[in-house]
CSV table of C-alpha atoms in Angstrom, one decimal:
chain,number,residue,atom,x,y,z
A,210,MET,CA,1.6,-2.0,40.7
A,211,ARG,CA,5.0,-0.5,39.8
A,212,HIS,CA,6.5,-4.0,40.0
A,213,VAL,CA,3.8,-5.3,37.6
A,214,GLU,CA,4.5,-2.5,35.1
A,215,LYS,CA,8.2,-3.1,35.4
A,216,LEU,CA,7.8,-6.8,34.8
A,217,GLY,CA,5.6,-6.0,31.8
A,218,GLY,CA,8.3,-3.7,30.4
A,219,ALA,CA,10.9,-6.4,30.9
A,220,GLY,CA,8.7,-8.9,29.0
A,221,LEU,CA,8.4,-6.5,26.1
A,222,CYS,CA,12.2,-6.0,26.1
A,223,LEU,CA,12.7,-9.8,26.2
A,224,LEU,CA,10.3,-10.3,23.3
A,225,SER,CA,11.9,-7.5,21.2
A,226,LEU,CA,15.5,-8.8,21.8
A,227,LEU,CA,14.7,-12.5,21.3
A,228,GLY,CA,12.3,-12.0,18.5
A,229,GLY,CA,14.5,-9.5,16.7
A,230,GLN,CA,17.5,-11.8,16.7
A,231,LEU,CA,15.5,-14.9,15.7
A,232,LEU,CA,14.1,-12.8,12.9
A,233,VAL,CA,17.6,-11.9,11.8
A,234,ILE,CA,18.7,-15.6,11.9
A,235,TYR,CA,15.7,-16.7,9.9
A,236,LEU,CA,16.1,-14.1,7.2
A,237,LEU,CA,19.9,-14.9,7.0
A,238,GLN,CA,19.3,-18.6,6.6
A,239,ALA,CA,16.6,-18.1,4.1
A,240,GLN,CA,18.8,-15.8,2.0
A,241,LEU,CA,21.8,-18.2,2.3
A,242,THR,CA,19.6,-21.2,1.4
A,243,GLN,CA,18.3,-19.4,-1.6
A,244,ALA,CA,21.6,-18.0,-2.8
A,245,ILE,CA,24.4,-20.3,-1.6
A,246,PHE,CA,23.8,-23.4,0.5
A,247,SER,CA,22.3,-26.3,-1.4
A,248,ARG,CA,22.4,-28.9,1.5
A,249,PRO,CA,20.2,-28.2,4.5
A,250,GLU,CA,22.3,-30.4,6.9
A,251,PHE,CA,25.3,-28.2,6.2
A,252,LEU,CA,23.4,-25.1,7.4
A,253,TYR,CA,21.8,-26.9,10.4
A,254,LEU,CA,24.8,-28.8,11.7
A,255,ARG,CA,27.6,-26.4,11.0
A,256,VAL,CA,26.3,-22.8,10.5
A,257,LEU,CA,23.4,-22.5,13.0
A,258,PRO,CA,25.4,-23.7,16.1
A,259,GLY,CA,28.0,-21.1,15.3
A,260,LEU,CA,25.3,-18.4,15.2
A,261,VAL,CA,23.3,-19.5,18.3
A,262,TRP,CA,26.0,-20.1,21.0
A,263,PRO,CA,28.0,-16.8,20.5
A,264,LEU,CA,24.7,-15.0,20.7
A,265,VAL,CA,23.8,-16.8,24.0
A,266,ALA,CA,27.3,-15.9,25.4
A,267,ALA,CA,26.8,-12.2,24.4
A,268,TRP,CA,23.4,-12.0,26.1
A,269,LEU,CA,24.6,-13.7,29.3
A,270,PHE,CA,27.7,-11.5,29.4
A,271,SER,CA,25.5,-8.4,29.1
A,272,ALA,CA,23.2,-9.6,31.8
A,273,TRP,CA,26.2,-10.3,34.1
A,274,GLN,CA,27.7,-6.9,33.4
A,275,ALA,CA,24.4,-5.1,34.3
A,276,ARG,CA,23.8,-7.3,37.3
A,277,ARG,CA,27.0,-6.0,38.9
A,278,HIS,CA,25.4,-2.6,39.3
A,279,PRO,CA,21.7,-2.6,40.5
A,280,GLY,CA,19.4,-0.6,38.3
A,281,VAL,CA,21.6,-0.6,35.3
A,282,THR,CA,20.0,-1.5,31.9
A,283,ALA,CA,21.9,-4.3,30.1
A,284,LEU,CA,23.4,-3.4,26.7
A,285,PRO,CA,21.7,-5.1,23.7
A,286,PHE,CA,24.2,-7.2,21.9
A,287,GLY,CA,23.4,-9.2,18.7
A,288,TYR,CA,23.6,-9.5,15.0
A,289,SER,CA,22.8,-6.5,12.7
A,290,LEU,CA,20.4,-7.2,9.9
A,291,GLY,CA,22.0,-4.5,7.7
A,292,LEU,CA,25.5,-6.0,8.3
A,293,ALA,CA,24.2,-9.5,7.5
A,294,THR,CA,22.6,-8.2,4.2
A,295,LEU,CA,25.8,-6.4,3.3
A,296,LEU,CA,28.0,-9.5,3.9
A,297,THR,CA,25.6,-11.8,2.0
A,298,SER,CA,25.2,-9.6,-1.1
A,299,GLY,CA,28.7,-8.0,-1.2
A,300,LEU,CA,30.9,-10.9,-0.1
A,301,MET,CA,29.3,-14.3,0.0
A,302,VAL,CA,27.3,-14.4,-3.2
A,303,PRO,CA,30.1,-13.3,-5.5
A,304,MET,CA,32.6,-15.6,-3.7
A,305,TYR,CA,30.2,-18.6,-4.0
A,306,GLN,CA,29.6,-17.9,-7.7
A,307,GLN,CA,33.3,-17.9,-8.4
A,308,ALA,CA,34.1,-20.9,-6.2
A,309,ILE,CA,31.2,-23.1,-7.6
A,310,ALA,CA,32.9,-23.1,-11.0
A,311,LYS,CA,36.0,-24.7,-9.7
A,312,MET,CA,34.9,-27.1,-6.9
A,313,PRO,CA,32.0,-29.2,-5.6
A,314,PRO,CA,29.0,-27.3,-4.0
A,315,GLU,CA,29.9,-28.5,-0.5
A,316,ALA,CA,33.5,-27.2,-0.7
A,317,ALA,CA,32.2,-23.9,-2.3
A,318,CYS,CA,29.8,-23.5,0.7
A,319,SER,CA,32.6,-24.2,3.2
A,320,LEU,CA,35.0,-21.8,1.5
A,321,THR,CA,32.4,-19.0,1.3
A,322,TRP,CA,31.4,-19.2,4.9
A,323,SER,CA,35.0,-19.5,6.0
A,324,ALA,CA,35.8,-16.1,4.7
A,325,CYS,CA,33.0,-14.6,6.9
A,326,VAL,CA,34.4,-16.6,9.8
A,327,ALA,CA,37.8,-15.0,9.2
A,328,LEU,CA,36.2,-11.6,9.1
A,329,THR,CA,34.4,-12.2,12.4
A,330,LEU,CA,37.8,-13.1,13.9
A,331,LEU,CA,39.3,-9.9,12.6
A,332,VAL,CA,36.5,-7.8,14.0
A,333,GLY,CA,36.9,-9.5,17.4
A,334,LEU,CA,40.6,-8.9,17.5
A,335,CYS,CA,40.2,-5.2,16.6
A,336,GLN,CA,37.6,-4.8,19.3
A,337,ILE,CA,40.0,-6.3,21.8
A,338,LEU,CA,42.8,-4.0,20.7
A,339,LEU,CA,40.5,-0.9,20.8
A,340,ALA,CA,39.1,-1.8,24.3
A,341,PRO,CA,41.9,0.0,26.3
A,342,PHE,CA,41.2,3.2,24.4
A,343,ALA,CA,37.4,2.8,24.3
A,344,HIS,CA,36.8,5.5,26.9
A,345,ARG,CA,38.9,8.0,25.0
A,346,LEU,CA,37.5,7.1,21.6
A,347,THR,CA,33.9,7.3,22.7
A,348,PHE,CA,34.2,10.6,24.6
A,349,SER,CA,36.1,12.1,21.7
A,350,LEU,CA,32.9,11.8,19.8
A,351,SER,CA,30.2,14.4,20.2
A,352,LEU,CA,27.2,13.3,22.2
A,353,PRO,CA,24.6,15.1,19.9
A,354,LEU,CA,26.3,13.6,16.9
A,355,CYS,CA,26.1,10.0,18.3
A,356,LEU,CA,22.5,10.6,19.4
A,357,GLY,CA,21.6,11.6,15.8
A,358,LEU,CA,23.5,8.7,14.3
A,359,GLY,CA,22.0,6.2,16.8
A,360,ALA,CA,18.5,7.3,15.9
A,361,ALA,CA,19.3,7.0,12.2
A,362,VAL,CA,20.7,3.5,12.6
A,363,ALA,CA,17.5,2.5,14.6
A,364,ILE,CA,15.3,3.8,11.8
A,365,GLN,CA,17.4,2.1,9.2
A,366,SER,CA,17.0,-1.2,11.0
A,367,LEU,CA,13.3,-0.7,11.1
A,368,THR,CA,13.1,0.0,7.3
A,369,GLY,CA,15.1,-3.2,6.7
A,370,LEU,CA,12.5,-5.2,8.5
A,371,MET,CA,9.3,-3.7,7.0
A,372,PRO,CA,9.4,-5.2,3.5
A,373,TRP,CA,9.4,-8.7,4.9
A,374,MET,CA,6.9,-8.0,7.6
A,375,GLN,CA,4.4,-6.6,5.0
A,376,GLU,CA,4.3,-10.0,3.4
A,377,HIS,CA,2.4,-11.3,6.5
A,378,PRO,CA,-0.4,-8.7,7.0
A,379,LEU,CA,-2.4,-10.8,9.5
A,380,LEU,CA,0.5,-11.3,11.8
A,381,LEU,CA,1.5,-7.6,11.4
A,382,VAL,CA,-2.0,-6.5,12.5
A,383,ALA,CA,-1.9,-8.9,15.4
A,384,GLY,CA,1.2,-7.2,16.7
A,385,LEU,CA,0.0,-3.6,15.9
A,386,VAL,CA,-3.3,-3.8,17.7
A,387,PRO,CA,-2.1,-4.7,21.2
A,388,VAL,CA,1.0,-2.4,20.9
A,389,ILE,CA,-1.1,0.6,20.0
A,390,ALA,CA,-4.0,-0.2,22.3
A,391,TYR,CA,-2.0,-1.1,25.5
A,392,LEU,CA,1.3,0.5,25.0
A,393,VAL,CA,0.5,3.8,23.2
A,394,VAL,CA,-3.1,4.5,24.1
A,395,GLY,CA,-2.8,2.9,27.6
A,396,LEU,CA,-6.1,1.0,27.6
A,397,PRO,CA,-6.6,-1.3,30.6
A,398,ARG,CA,-5.2,-4.8,30.0
A,399,PRO,CA,-7.6,-7.8,30.3
A,400,PHE,CA,-7.0,-10.0,33.4
A,401,GLY,CA,-4.0,-7.9,34.4
A,402,LEU,CA,-1.8,-9.5,31.8
A,403,SER,CA,1.3,-7.7,30.6
A,404,THR,CA,1.5,-6.2,27.1
A,405,GLY,CA,4.2,-8.7,26.2
A,406,TRP,CA,2.0,-11.8,26.9
A,407,LEU,CA,-0.9,-10.2,25.0
A,408,VAL,CA,1.3,-9.5,22.0
A,409,LEU,CA,2.7,-13.0,22.0
A,410,GLY,CA,-0.8,-14.6,22.5
A,411,MET,CA,-2.4,-12.6,19.6
A,412,GLY,CA,0.5,-13.5,17.4
A,413,LEU,CA,0.2,-17.2,18.1
A,414,ALA,CA,-3.5,-17.1,17.6
A,415,ALA,CA,-3.1,-15.3,14.2
A,416,GLN,CA,-0.4,-17.7,13.1
A,417,ILE,CA,-2.5,-20.8,14.0
A,418,PHE,CA,-5.5,-19.3,12.3
A,419,SER,CA,-3.6,-18.5,9.1
A,420,GLY,CA,-1.5,-21.8,9.2
A,421,THR,CA,1.7,-19.9,8.7
A,422,SER,CA,5.0,-21.3,9.8
A,423,PHE,CA,8.6,-20.2,9.6
A,424,GLU,CA,10.7,-23.3,9.1
A,425,VAL,CA,14.5,-23.7,9.4
A,426,PRO,CA,16.2,-27.0,8.6
A,427,ASP,CA,15.6,-29.4,11.5
A,428,PHE,CA,17.1,-32.9,12.0
A,429,HIS,CA,15.4,-33.5,15.4
A,430,SER,CA,18.6,-33.2,17.2
A,431,THR,CA,20.2,-30.7,19.5
A,432,LEU,CA,22.3,-27.8,18.3
A,433,LEU,CA,25.7,-28.7,19.7
A,434,ALA,CA,28.7,-26.3,19.3
A,435,ASN,CA,31.6,-27.7,17.3
A,436,TRP,CA,35.1,-26.4,16.9
A,437,GLN,CA,35.6,-25.1,13.3
A,438,LEU,CA,39.2,-24.0,13.5
A,439,ASP,CA,39.9,-25.1,10.0
A,440,TRP,CA,37.6,-22.5,8.7
A,441,ILE,CA,39.7,-19.7,10.3
A,442,GLU,CA,42.9,-20.8,8.5
A,443,GLU,CA,41.1,-21.4,5.2
A,444,GLY,CA,39.3,-18.1,5.3
A,445,LEU,CA,42.3,-16.0,6.2
A,446,GLN,CA,44.4,-17.6,3.5
A,447,PHE,CA,41.6,-17.1,0.9
A,448,LEU,CA,41.1,-13.4,1.8
A,449,TRP,CA,44.8,-12.8,1.8
A,450,LEU,CA,45.3,-14.3,-1.6
A,451,ARG,CA,42.1,-12.9,-3.2
A,452,THR,CA,42.5,-9.2,-2.8
A,453,GLU,CA,39.2,-8.5,-4.6
A,454,PHE,CA,37.3,-10.0,-1.6
A,455,LEU,CA,39.6,-8.5,1.0
A,456,THR,CA,38.8,-5.1,-0.4
A,457,VAL,CA,35.1,-5.8,0.4
A,458,ALA,CA,35.9,-7.2,3.9
A,459,LEU,CA,37.9,-4.2,5.1
A,460,PRO,CA,35.1,-1.6,4.8
A,461,VAL,CA,32.7,-4.0,6.6
A,462,LEU,CA,35.3,-4.3,9.4
A,463,VAL,CA,35.6,-0.5,9.7
A,464,THR,CA,31.9,-0.1,9.6
A,465,ALA,CA,31.3,-2.6,12.4
A,466,LEU,CA,33.9,-0.9,14.7
A,467,VAL,CA,32.5,2.6,14.0
A,468,ARG,CA,29.0,1.4,14.7
A,469,ASP,CA,29.9,-0.1,18.1
A,470,LEU,CA,31.8,3.1,19.1
A,471,VAL,CA,28.9,5.3,18.1
A,472,LEU,CA,26.3,3.2,20.0
A,473,LEU,CA,28.5,2.9,23.0
A,474,ARG,CA,28.9,6.7,23.2
A,475,GLU,CA,25.2,7.0,23.2
A,476,THR,CA,24.9,4.8,26.2
A,477,GLN,CA,27.6,6.7,28.1
A,478,ALA,CA,25.3,9.7,28.4
A,479,TYR,CA,23.5,8.0,31.3
A,480,PRO,CA,24.7,7.4,34.9
A,481,ASN,CA,25.8,3.9,35.9
A,482,ALA,CA,26.0,2.8,32.2
A,483,PRO,CA,28.2,-0.3,31.5
A,484,ALA,CA,31.8,0.7,30.9
A,485,ALA,CA,32.6,1.0,27.2
A,486,ARG,CA,36.0,-0.7,27.8
A,487,ASN,CA,34.5,-3.8,29.4
A,488,SER,CA,31.7,-3.9,26.8
A,489,LEU,CA,34.1,-3.7,23.8
A,490,LEU,CA,36.5,-6.2,25.4
A,491,GLY,CA,33.8,-8.7,26.3
A,492,ILE,CA,32.1,-8.6,22.9
A,493,GLY,CA,35.5,-8.9,21.2
A,494,CYS,CA,36.4,-12.0,23.1
A,495,ILE,CA,33.0,-13.5,22.3
A,496,ASN,CA,33.6,-12.8,18.6
A,497,VAL,CA,36.9,-14.5,18.7
A,498,LEU,CA,35.3,-17.5,20.4
A,499,GLY,CA,32.4,-17.4,17.9
A,500,ALA,CA,34.9,-17.6,15.0
A,501,CYS,CA,36.4,-20.7,16.6
A,502,LEU,CA,32.9,-22.2,16.7
A,503,GLY,CA,32.1,-21.2,13.1
A,504,CYS,CA,30.3,-18.0,13.4
A,505,GLY,CA,30.4,-16.0,10.2
A,506,LEU,CA,28.5,-12.8,11.4
A,507,PRO,CA,30.2,-10.3,13.8
A,508,LEU,CA,28.4,-9.6,17.0
A,509,GLY,CA,28.1,-5.9,18.1
A,510,VAL,CA,26.0,-3.4,20.0
A,511,LEU,CA,22.5,-3.0,18.8
A,512,PRO,CA,20.5,0.2,18.5
A,513,GLY,CA,17.7,0.7,21.0
A,514,TYR,CA,19.4,1.2,24.3
A,515,LEU,CA,17.3,4.3,25.1
A,516,GLY,CA,14.2,2.3,24.3
A,517,TYR,CA,15.2,-0.5,26.7
A,518,ARG,CA,15.8,2.0,29.4
A,519,ARG,CA,12.5,3.6,28.8
A,520,TRP,CA,10.6,0.3,28.9
A,521,GLY,CA,12.4,-0.7,32.2
A,522,GLY,CA,14.3,-3.7,30.9
A,523,GLY,CA,17.1,-3.8,33.5
A,524,GLN,CA,19.1,-7.0,33.0
A,525,PHE,CA,16.3,-9.5,33.0
A,526,TYR,CA,15.6,-9.3,29.3
A,527,CYS,CA,19.2,-10.3,28.3
A,528,GLN,CA,19.4,-13.1,30.9
A,529,GLY,CA,15.9,-14.5,30.0
A,530,ALA,CA,16.5,-14.3,26.3
A,531,GLY,CA,19.8,-16.2,26.7
A,532,LEU,CA,18.4,-18.9,28.8
A,533,LEU,CA,15.4,-19.4,26.5
A,534,LEU,CA,17.7,-19.8,23.5
A,535,VAL,CA,19.7,-22.4,25.5
A,536,VAL,CA,16.5,-24.3,26.2
A,537,PHE,CA,15.4,-24.2,22.5
A,538,SER,CA,18.9,-25.4,21.4
A,539,LEU,CA,19.4,-28.3,23.9
A,540,LEU,CA,15.9,-29.8,24.0
A,541,GLY,CA,16.0,-30.8,20.4
A,542,GLY,CA,13.6,-30.0,17.6
A,543,PHE,CA,14.9,-26.4,17.3
A,544,GLY,CA,13.4,-26.1,13.8
A,545,GLN,CA,9.9,-27.2,15.0
A,546,VAL,CA,9.9,-24.7,17.9
A,547,PHE,CA,11.2,-22.0,15.7
A,548,ALA,CA,8.5,-22.6,13.1
A,549,TRP,CA,5.7,-21.5,15.5
A,550,VAL,CA,7.4,-18.3,16.7
A,551,PRO,CA,5.3,-15.4,15.4
A,552,LEU,CA,8.2,-13.6,13.9
A,553,PRO,CA,6.3,-10.7,12.2
A,554,THR,CA,4.4,-10.0,15.4
A,555,LEU,CA,7.6,-9.9,17.5
A,556,GLY,CA,9.1,-7.7,14.7
A,557,VAL,CA,6.3,-5.2,15.5
A,558,VAL,CA,7.5,-5.1,19.1
A,559,LEU,CA,11.1,-4.6,18.0
A,560,SER,CA,10.0,-1.8,15.6
A,561,ALA,CA,8.1,-0.1,18.5
A,562,LEU,CA,11.2,-0.2,20.6
A,563,LEU,CA,13.4,1.2,17.9
A,564,LEU,CA,11.0,4.0,17.3
A,565,SER,CA,10.9,4.7,21.0
A,566,SER,CA,14.7,4.8,21.2
A,567,ALA,CA,15.0,7.0,18.1
A,568,GLY,CA,12.4,9.4,19.5
A,569,VAL,CA,14.2,9.7,22.8
A,570,SER,CA,17.5,10.4,21.0
A,571,ILE,CA,16.0,13.0,18.7
A,572,ASN,CA,14.3,14.8,21.6
A,573,GLN,CA,17.7,15.1,23.4
A,574,VAL,CA,19.2,16.9,20.4
A,575,ARG,CA,18.7,20.6,20.9
A,576,PRO,CA,16.7,22.6,18.3
A,577,PRO,CA,19.6,24.9,17.1
A,578,GLN,CA,21.4,21.7,15.9
A,579,GLY,CA,19.3,21.2,12.9
A,580,MET,CA,22.3,21.3,10.6
A,581,LEU,CA,23.8,18.5,12.6
A,582,LEU,CA,20.7,16.3,12.3
A,583,ALA,CA,20.5,17.0,8.5
A,584,SER,CA,24.2,16.1,8.1
A,585,CYS,CA,23.7,12.8,10.1
A,586,TRP,CA,20.5,11.7,8.4
A,587,LEU,CA,21.1,12.8,4.8
A,588,PRO,CA,23.5,9.8,4.0
A,589,PHE,CA,21.0,7.3,5.3
A,590,LEU,CA,18.2,8.8,3.2
A,591,ALA,CA,20.4,9.2,0.1
A,592,SER,CA,22.0,5.8,-0.1
A,593,PRO,CA,20.6,2.4,1.0
A,594,GLY,CA,22.7,-0.2,2.9
A,595,ASN,CA,24.5,-0.2,6.3
A,596,GLY,CA,28.0,0.6,5.1
A,597,PRO,CA,28.8,4.0,3.7
A,598,PRO,CA,25.9,5.9,5.3
A,599,LEU,CA,27.2,5.5,8.9
A,600,LEU,CA,30.7,6.7,7.9
A,601,LEU,CA,29.3,9.5,5.8
A,602,GLY,CA,27.0,10.6,8.7
A,603,LEU,CA,29.9,10.5,11.1
A,604,ILE,CA,32.2,12.6,8.8
A,605,TRP,CA,29.5,15.2,7.8
A,606,GLY,CA,28.1,15.4,11.3
A,607,GLY,CA,31.5,15.8,12.8
A,608,ILE,CA,32.2,18.7,10.4
A,609,ALA,CA,28.8,20.3,11.3
A,610,VAL,CA,29.5,20.0,15.0
A,611,SER,CA,32.9,21.6,14.7
A,612,VAL,CA,31.5,24.5,12.6
A,613,GLN,CA,28.7,25.1,15.0
A,614,THR,CA,31.0,25.2,18.0
A,615,GLU,CA,33.6,27.2,16.1
A,616,ARG,CA,36.2,24.5,16.6
A,617,PHE,CA,37.6,24.8,13.1
A,618,SER,CA,40.8,22.9,13.9
A,619,ARG,CA,38.8,19.8,14.9
A,620,GLY,CA,36.6,20.3,11.8
A,621,ALA,CA,39.8,20.3,9.6
A,622,LEU,CA,40.9,17.1,11.2
A,623,VAL,CA,37.6,15.4,10.5
A,624,ALA,CA,37.6,16.6,6.9
A,625,LEU,CA,41.1,15.3,6.5
A,626,VAL,CA,40.0,11.9,7.7
A,627,GLY,CA,37.1,12.1,5.2
A,628,SER,CA,39.7,12.8,2.4
A,629,VAL,CA,41.8,9.8,3.4
A,630,LEU,CA,38.7,7.5,3.6
A,631,THR,CA,37.5,8.7,0.3
A,632,ALA,CA,40.9,8.2,-1.3
A,633,THR,CA,40.9,4.6,-0.1
A,634,GLY,CA,37.4,4.0,-1.4
A,635,MET,CA,35.7,3.1,1.9
A,636,LEU,CA,33.7,6.3,2.3
A,637,HIS,CA,31.7,6.7,-0.9
A,638,ARG,CA,32.4,3.5,-2.8
A,639,ASN,CA,32.3,1.0,0.1
A,640,PHE,CA,35.2,-0.7,-1.6
A,641,TRP,CA,38.9,-0.7,-0.8
A,642,GLU,CA,40.2,0.9,-4.1
A,643,PRO,CA,42.9,3.6,-3.6
A,644,ASP,CA,42.2,6.5,-5.9
A,645,PHE,CA,42.6,10.2,-5.1
A,646,ASP,CA,39.6,11.4,-7.1
A,647,PRO,CA,38.1,15.0,-7.1
A,648,LEU,CA,35.8,14.1,-4.3
A,649,ALA,CA,38.8,13.3,-2.0
A,650,GLY,CA,40.3,16.6,-3.2
A,651,THR,CA,37.1,18.4,-2.1
A,652,TYR,CA,37.4,17.0,1.4
A,653,LEU,CA,41.1,18.1,1.4
A,654,LEU,CA,40.2,21.6,0.3
A,655,LEU,CA,37.6,21.8,3.0
A,656,ALA,CA,40.2,20.7,5.6
A,657,ILE,CA,42.6,23.4,4.3
A,658,LEU,CA,39.9,26.1,4.5
A,659,LEU,CA,38.9,25.1,8.0
A,660,ARG,CA,42.5,25.1,9.1
A,661,VAL,CA,43.0,28.6,7.6
A,662,GLY,CA,39.9,29.7,9.5
A,663,HIS,CA,41.4,28.4,12.7
A,664,VAL,CA,44.8,30.0,12.2
A,665,ALA,CA,43.8,33.3,10.6
A,666,PRO,CA,43.4,36.2,13.1
A,667,VAL,CA,39.8,37.2,13.6
A,668,VAL,CA,39.3,40.9,13.1
A,669,GLN,CA,37.3,42.1,16.1
A,670,PRO,CA,35.4,45.4,15.7
A,671,PRO,CA,36.7,48.1,18.1
A,672,PRO,CA,34.6,48.3,21.3
A,673,GLN,CA,32.1,51.1,21.2
A,674,GLN,CA,32.3,53.7,23.9
A,675,PRO,CA,29.2,54.1,25.9
A,676,ALA,CA,27.4,57.3,24.9
A,677,GLU,CA,27.5,60.0,27.5
A,678,GLU,CA,24.1,61.0,28.8
A,679,ALA,CA,23.2,64.5,28.1
A,680,PRO,CA,22.7,66.7,31.2
A,681,ILE,CA,19.2,67.6,32.1
A,682,ASP,CA,18.3,71.1,31.2
A,683,SER,CA,17.9,73.0,34.4
A,684,SER,CA,15.8,75.6,32.7
A,685,GLU,CA,12.9,73.2,32.7
A,686,ASN,CA,13.0,73.1,36.5
A,687,PRO,CA,14.4,76.4,37.8
A,688,GLY,CA,15.9,76.4,41.2
A,689,ARG,CA,16.8,72.7,41.1
A,690,PRO,CA,20.3,71.3,40.6
A,691,VAL,CA,21.2,69.5,37.4
A,692,PHE,CA,21.9,66.1,39.2
A,693,ASP,CA,19.1,66.4,41.8
A,694,SER,CA,19.2,64.0,44.7
A,695,PRO,CA,18.5,64.2,48.4
A,696,GLY,CA,22.2,64.6,49.0
A,697,ASP,CA,22.5,67.5,46.5
A,698,SER,CA,19.8,69.7,48.1
A,699,PRO,CA,19.5,69.1,51.8
A,700,SER,CA,17.5,72.2,52.2
A,701,VAL,CA,14.6,70.6,50.5
A,702,GLU,CA,14.2,68.0,53.3
A,703,GLY,CA,11.4,68.7,55.5
A,704,VAL,CA,9.7,71.1,53.2
A,705,ALA,CA,6.0,70.4,52.8
A,706,PRO,CA,4.7,70.0,49.3
A,707,GLU,CA,3.0,73.0,47.8
A,708,PRO,CA,-0.8,72.7,47.8
A,709,PRO,CA,-2.3,72.5,44.4
A,710,ARG,CA,-4.0,75.7,43.2
């Protein structure tokens, strides 16, 4: 029975990982097709292979890493929907609009995507360079702070999916009913089927009934990886010469690195977790390889590790998802197979896993650390997007942790980092624009005050002397010593008590 439950949990983990990443790819290609790419064959033959094969490599690497240690849950690697939206709206659309006025559409598409390929290469190289210091960097971060930020990132990913999922109410209900009935309430499953198979079956039935399909460009051929080294050179040269786009790419790069470190620190709270150094080194190498194949979206750690552990995913879900994606890509007709995947229903499974992970993270944060949670979550609630809120939550939460633990020197260092990031424009403007404005001065003043609080001697009140106990009045008990004890009046021993009158 336990094996069946574990297999059912692994199936849910597989559906959430595979469905979530297919959903990201579908939304990305739909947005790119609408805003940038005019020729579908360019998207299918050059962009999609660069997205699919690095993702397969990341999943198989994660499964191999977890398989080395029995009982270890594989790290979820993949593409972030928030990062994809930020790249599309902040980098690709303005670049395409500027390029289309000077060159043909095909060349403008190639130039726009090449800049994202160059950014993916830079992210991979930075991950490789940071890998030897991953253990020190992750453990220098506070665990409650990373738990709070990890929960906020999971909820933000969920809110990014909800507007599109609400456009398909029938498929949404088809996913909600089995998840609530069999996963939350715990009703008996018909025929002993796992919850994952029931969710997938109801989603397929609802999709067939409604006649809905999710199409991507399909040329009835296999998705074969192609080397796109010319994109790297073209993108690096363009970003270097066009500083206005480089100023957008640098905050995205910093955000991707910080996000990976925060989520890796969250995983290190559990025994036998995959080593942060190996994880960062492996995903960095895969990003470099993906850039050579034409991948324009950096791979990183996904939120939801605590949910995968709770559902009993192990390493099967990463291995199964990778092999299934290989089969879809090599058998041909990728677009036709993709069209009948119930993406909104699988998005419900992913949302349930993200909620489960966020709940586990929040429950591990102790009640006295309410100021910490408020500092972590306020930037996510105040400003949309996936860029500044993560850095803001890290800075504010770091200051809150330092103040709560009375480590004012570390709080001053965090505030000084916040002043530098604000002066460069990455913290509050999400744009590399050096300007020491009053907000940066506020962080600097806060750093000075915290440093003074660390250096200034703390005046301790003089210790109070314990009050002397007043001697017992012997007049109340005549004939008895003041400090009466058996040793004080040995003559009393053996005397019978006086009978009551």
